[in-house]
Tab-separated table of N, CA and C in Angstrom:
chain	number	residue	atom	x	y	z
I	15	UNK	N	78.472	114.427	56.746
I	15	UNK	CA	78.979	115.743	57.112
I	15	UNK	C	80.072	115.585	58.166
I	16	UNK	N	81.378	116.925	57.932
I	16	UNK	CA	81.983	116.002	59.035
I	16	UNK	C	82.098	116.909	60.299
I	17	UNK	N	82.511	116.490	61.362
I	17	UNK	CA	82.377	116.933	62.207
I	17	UNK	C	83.327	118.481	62.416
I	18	UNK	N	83.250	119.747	62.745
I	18	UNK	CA	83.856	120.580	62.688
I	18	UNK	C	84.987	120.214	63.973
I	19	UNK	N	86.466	120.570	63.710
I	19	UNK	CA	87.463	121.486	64.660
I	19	UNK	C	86.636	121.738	66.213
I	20	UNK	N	86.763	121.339	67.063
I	20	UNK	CA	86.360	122.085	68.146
I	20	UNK	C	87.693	122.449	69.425
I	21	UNK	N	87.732	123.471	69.960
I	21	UNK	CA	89.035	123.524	71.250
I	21	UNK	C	88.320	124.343	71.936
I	22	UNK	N	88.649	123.731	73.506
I	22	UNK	CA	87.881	124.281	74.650
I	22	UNK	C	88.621	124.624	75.679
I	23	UNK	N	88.662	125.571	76.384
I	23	UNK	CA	89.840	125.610	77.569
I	23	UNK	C	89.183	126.539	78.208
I	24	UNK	N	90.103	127.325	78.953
I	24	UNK	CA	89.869	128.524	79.832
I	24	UNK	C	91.123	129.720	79.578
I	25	UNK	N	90.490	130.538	79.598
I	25	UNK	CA	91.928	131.729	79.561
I	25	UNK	C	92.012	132.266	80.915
I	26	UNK	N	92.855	133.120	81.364
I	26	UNK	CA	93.211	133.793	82.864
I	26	UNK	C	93.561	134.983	82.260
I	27	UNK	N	93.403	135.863	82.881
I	27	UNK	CA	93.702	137.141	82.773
I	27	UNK	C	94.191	137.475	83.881
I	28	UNK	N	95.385	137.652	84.520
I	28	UNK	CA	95.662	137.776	85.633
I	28	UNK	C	95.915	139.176	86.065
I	29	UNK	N	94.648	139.168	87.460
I	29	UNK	CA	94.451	140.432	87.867
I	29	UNK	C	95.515	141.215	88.458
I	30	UNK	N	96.544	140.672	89.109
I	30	UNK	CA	97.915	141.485	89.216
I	30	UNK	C	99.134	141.595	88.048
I	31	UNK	N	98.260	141.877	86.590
I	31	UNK	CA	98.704	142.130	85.399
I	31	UNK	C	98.836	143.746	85.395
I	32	UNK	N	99.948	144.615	85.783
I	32	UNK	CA	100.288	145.658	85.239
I	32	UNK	C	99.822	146.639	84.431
I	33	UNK	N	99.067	145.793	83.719
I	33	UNK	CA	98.238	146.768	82.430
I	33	UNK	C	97.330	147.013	83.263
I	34	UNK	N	96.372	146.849	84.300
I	34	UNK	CA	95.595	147.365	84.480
I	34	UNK	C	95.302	148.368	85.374
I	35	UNK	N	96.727	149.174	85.853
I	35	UNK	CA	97.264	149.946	86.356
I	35	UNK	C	96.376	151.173	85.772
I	36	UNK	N	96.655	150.660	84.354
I	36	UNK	CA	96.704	152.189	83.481
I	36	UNK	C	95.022	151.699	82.775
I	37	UNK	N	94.374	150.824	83.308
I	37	UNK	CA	92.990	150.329	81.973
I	37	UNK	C	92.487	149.358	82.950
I	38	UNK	N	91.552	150.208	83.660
I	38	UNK	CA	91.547	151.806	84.021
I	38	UNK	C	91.604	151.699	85.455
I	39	UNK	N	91.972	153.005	85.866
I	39	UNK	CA	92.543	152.729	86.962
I	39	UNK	C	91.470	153.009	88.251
I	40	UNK	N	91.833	151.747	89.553
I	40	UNK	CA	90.389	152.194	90.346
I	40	UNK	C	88.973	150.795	89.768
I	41	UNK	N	89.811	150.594	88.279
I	41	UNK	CA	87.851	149.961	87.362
I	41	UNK	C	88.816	149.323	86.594
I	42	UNK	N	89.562	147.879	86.784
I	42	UNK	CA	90.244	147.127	85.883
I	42	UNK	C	89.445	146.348	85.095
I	43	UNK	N	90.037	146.776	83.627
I	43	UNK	CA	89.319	146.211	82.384
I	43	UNK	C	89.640	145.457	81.486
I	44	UNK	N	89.891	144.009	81.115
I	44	UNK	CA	90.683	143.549	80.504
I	44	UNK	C	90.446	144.249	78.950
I	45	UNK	N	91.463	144.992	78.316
I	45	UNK	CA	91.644	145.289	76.904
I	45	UNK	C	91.007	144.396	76.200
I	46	UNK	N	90.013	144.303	75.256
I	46	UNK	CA	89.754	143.747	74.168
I	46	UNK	C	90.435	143.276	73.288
I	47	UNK	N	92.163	143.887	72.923
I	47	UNK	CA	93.129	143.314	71.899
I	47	UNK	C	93.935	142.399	72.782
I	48	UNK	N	93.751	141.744	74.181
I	48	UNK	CA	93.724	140.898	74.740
I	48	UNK	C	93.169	139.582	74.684
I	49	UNK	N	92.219	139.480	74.574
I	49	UNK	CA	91.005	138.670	74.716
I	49	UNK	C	91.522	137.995	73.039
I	50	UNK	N	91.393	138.863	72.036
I	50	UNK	CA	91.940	138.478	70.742
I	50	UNK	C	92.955	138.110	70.782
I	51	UNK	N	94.288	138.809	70.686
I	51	UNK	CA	95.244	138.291	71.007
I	51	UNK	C	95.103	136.425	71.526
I	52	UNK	N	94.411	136.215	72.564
I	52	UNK	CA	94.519	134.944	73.559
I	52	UNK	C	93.995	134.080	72.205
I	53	UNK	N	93.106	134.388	71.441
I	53	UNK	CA	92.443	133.119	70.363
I	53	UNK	C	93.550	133.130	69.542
I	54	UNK	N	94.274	134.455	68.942
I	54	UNK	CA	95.366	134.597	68.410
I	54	UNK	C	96.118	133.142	68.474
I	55	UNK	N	96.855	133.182	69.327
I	55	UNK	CA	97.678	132.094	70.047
I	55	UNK	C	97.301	130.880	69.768
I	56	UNK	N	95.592	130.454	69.531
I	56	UNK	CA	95.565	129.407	69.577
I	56	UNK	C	95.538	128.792	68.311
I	57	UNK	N	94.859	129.332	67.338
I	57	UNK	CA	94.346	129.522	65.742
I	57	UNK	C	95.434	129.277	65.214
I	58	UNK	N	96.367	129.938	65.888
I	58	UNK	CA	98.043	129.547	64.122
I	58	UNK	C	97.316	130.958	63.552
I	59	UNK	N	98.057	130.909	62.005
I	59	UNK	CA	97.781	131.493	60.912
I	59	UNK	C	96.035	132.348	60.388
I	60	UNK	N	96.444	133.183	60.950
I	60	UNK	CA	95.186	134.205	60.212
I	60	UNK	C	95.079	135.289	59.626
I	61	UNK	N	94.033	135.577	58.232
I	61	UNK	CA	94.018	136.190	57.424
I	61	UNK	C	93.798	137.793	57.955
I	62	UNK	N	92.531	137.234	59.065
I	62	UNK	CA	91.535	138.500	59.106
I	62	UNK	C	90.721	138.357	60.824
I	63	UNK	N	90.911	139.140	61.240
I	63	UNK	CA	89.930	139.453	62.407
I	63	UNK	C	88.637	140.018	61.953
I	64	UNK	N	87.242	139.321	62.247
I	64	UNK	CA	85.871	139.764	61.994
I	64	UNK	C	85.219	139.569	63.049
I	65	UNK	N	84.271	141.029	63.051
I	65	UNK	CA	82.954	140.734	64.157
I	65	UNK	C	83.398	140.512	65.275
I	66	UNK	N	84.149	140.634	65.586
I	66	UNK	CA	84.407	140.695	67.432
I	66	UNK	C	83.113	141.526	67.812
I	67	UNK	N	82.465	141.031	68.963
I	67	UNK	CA	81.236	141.789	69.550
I	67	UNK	C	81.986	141.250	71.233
I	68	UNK	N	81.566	142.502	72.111
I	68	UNK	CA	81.904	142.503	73.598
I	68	UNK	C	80.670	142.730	73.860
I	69	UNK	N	79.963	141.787	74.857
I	69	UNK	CA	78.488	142.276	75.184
I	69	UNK	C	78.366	143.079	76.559
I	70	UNK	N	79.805	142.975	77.301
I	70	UNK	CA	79.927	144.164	78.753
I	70	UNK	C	81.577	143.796	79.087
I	71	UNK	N	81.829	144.352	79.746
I	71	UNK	CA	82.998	144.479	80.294
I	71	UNK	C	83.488	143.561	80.667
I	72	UNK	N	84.985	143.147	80.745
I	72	UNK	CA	85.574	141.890	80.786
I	72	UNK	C	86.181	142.127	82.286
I	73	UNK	N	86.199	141.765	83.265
I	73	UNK	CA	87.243	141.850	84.319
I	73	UNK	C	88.080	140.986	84.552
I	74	UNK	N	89.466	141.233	85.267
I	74	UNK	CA	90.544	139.936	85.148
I	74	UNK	C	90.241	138.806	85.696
I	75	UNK	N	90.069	137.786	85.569
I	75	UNK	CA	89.762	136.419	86.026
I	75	UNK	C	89.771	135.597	85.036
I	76	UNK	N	89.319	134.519	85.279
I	76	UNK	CA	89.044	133.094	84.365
I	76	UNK	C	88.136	132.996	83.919
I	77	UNK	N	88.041	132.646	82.043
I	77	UNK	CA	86.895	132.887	81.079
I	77	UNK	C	86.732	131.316	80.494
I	78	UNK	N	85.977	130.584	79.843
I	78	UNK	CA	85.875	129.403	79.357
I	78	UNK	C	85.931	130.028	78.164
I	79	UNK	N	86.542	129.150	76.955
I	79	UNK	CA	86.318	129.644	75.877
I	79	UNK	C	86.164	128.503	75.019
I	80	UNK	N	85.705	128.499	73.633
I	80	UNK	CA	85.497	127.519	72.806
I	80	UNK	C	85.500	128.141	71.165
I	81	UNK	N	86.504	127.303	70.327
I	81	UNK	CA	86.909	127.319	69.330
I	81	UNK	C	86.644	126.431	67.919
I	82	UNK	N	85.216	126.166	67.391
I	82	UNK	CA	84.538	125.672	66.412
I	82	UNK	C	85.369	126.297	65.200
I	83	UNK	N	85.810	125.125	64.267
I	83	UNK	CA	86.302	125.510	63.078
I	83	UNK	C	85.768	125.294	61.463
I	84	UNK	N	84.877	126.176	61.244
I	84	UNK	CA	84.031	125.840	60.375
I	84	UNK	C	84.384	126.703	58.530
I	85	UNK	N	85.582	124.997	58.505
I	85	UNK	CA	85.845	126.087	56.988
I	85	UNK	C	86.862	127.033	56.752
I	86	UNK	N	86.713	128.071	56.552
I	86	UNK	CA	87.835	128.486	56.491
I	86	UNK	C	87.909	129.524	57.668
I	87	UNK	N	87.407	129.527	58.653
I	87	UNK	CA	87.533	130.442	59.991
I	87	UNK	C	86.909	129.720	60.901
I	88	UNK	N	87.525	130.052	62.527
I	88	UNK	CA	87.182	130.135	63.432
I	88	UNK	C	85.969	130.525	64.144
I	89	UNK	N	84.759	130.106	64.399
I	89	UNK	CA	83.830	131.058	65.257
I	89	UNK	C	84.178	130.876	66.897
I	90	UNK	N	84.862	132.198	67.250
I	90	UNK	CA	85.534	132.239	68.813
I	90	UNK	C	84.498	132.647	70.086
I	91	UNK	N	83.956	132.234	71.224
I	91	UNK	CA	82.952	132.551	71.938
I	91	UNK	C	83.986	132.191	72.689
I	92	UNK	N	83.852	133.870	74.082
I	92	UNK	CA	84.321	133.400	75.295
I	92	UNK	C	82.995	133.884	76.553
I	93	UNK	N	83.064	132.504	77.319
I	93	UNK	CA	81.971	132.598	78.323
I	93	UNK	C	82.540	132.896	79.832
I	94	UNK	N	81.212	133.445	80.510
I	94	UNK	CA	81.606	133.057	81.706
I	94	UNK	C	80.455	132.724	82.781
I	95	UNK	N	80.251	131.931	83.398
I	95	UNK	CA	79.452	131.222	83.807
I	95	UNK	C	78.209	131.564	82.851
I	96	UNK	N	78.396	130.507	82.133
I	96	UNK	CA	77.872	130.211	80.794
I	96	UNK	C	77.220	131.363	79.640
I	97	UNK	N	77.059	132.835	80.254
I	97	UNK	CA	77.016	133.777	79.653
I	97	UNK	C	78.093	134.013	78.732
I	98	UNK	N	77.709	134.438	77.228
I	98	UNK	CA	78.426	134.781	76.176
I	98	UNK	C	79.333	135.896	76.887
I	99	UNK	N	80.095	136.069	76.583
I	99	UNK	CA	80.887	137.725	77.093
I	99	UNK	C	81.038	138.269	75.779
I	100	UNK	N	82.079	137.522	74.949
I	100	UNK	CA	82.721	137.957	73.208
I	100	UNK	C	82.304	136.534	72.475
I	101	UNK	N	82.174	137.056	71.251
I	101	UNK	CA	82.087	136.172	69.995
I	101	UNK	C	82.525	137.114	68.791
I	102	UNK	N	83.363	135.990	68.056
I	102	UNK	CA	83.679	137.078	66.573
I	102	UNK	C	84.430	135.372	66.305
I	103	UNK	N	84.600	136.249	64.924
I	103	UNK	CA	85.678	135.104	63.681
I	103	UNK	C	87.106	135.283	63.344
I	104	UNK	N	87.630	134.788	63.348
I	104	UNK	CA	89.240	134.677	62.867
I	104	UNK	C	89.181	133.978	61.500
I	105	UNK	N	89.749	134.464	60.235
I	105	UNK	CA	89.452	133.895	59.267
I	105	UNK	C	90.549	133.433	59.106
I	106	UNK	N	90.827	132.373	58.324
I	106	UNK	CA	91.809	131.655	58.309
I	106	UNK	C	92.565	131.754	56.326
């Protein structure tokens, strides 16, 4: 069997990012078509966004993330101190 695709890094969301002027203001939230977007970038070429799940609110800072490629999609998990935050698929 062979071993799947794996990519590991960290993303930043940087909290003196503008957008969060307006989202929301007072209670900065990193956007969810953010967070996507960021796997976006890394994946190349994709068919289909699936299953994105947010399990609470994202705030701007630094997330670990990890990128298993199993087949013909991505399974995307971003953590933070080792808690899941998001998981979903990018199909390829």
């Amino acid at each position: 069997m062979e071993t799947p695709i794996c990519q590991e890094g960290v993303f930043h969301f940087d909290p003196d990012d503008g957008i969060y002027t307006d989202h929301f203001p007072g209670y900065p939230v990193v956007p969810g078509s953010l967070v996507i977007d960021a796997f976006l970038k890394i994946s190349g070429s994709v068919k289909r966004i699936e299953n994105f799940r947010f399990r609470s609110f994202l705030f701007p800072g630094v997330y670990q993330y990890r990128m298993v490629c199993l087949g013909d999609y991505w399974e995307c998990t971003l953590f933070r101190n080792e808690q899941i935050m998001v998981r979903g698929k990018l199909r390829t």
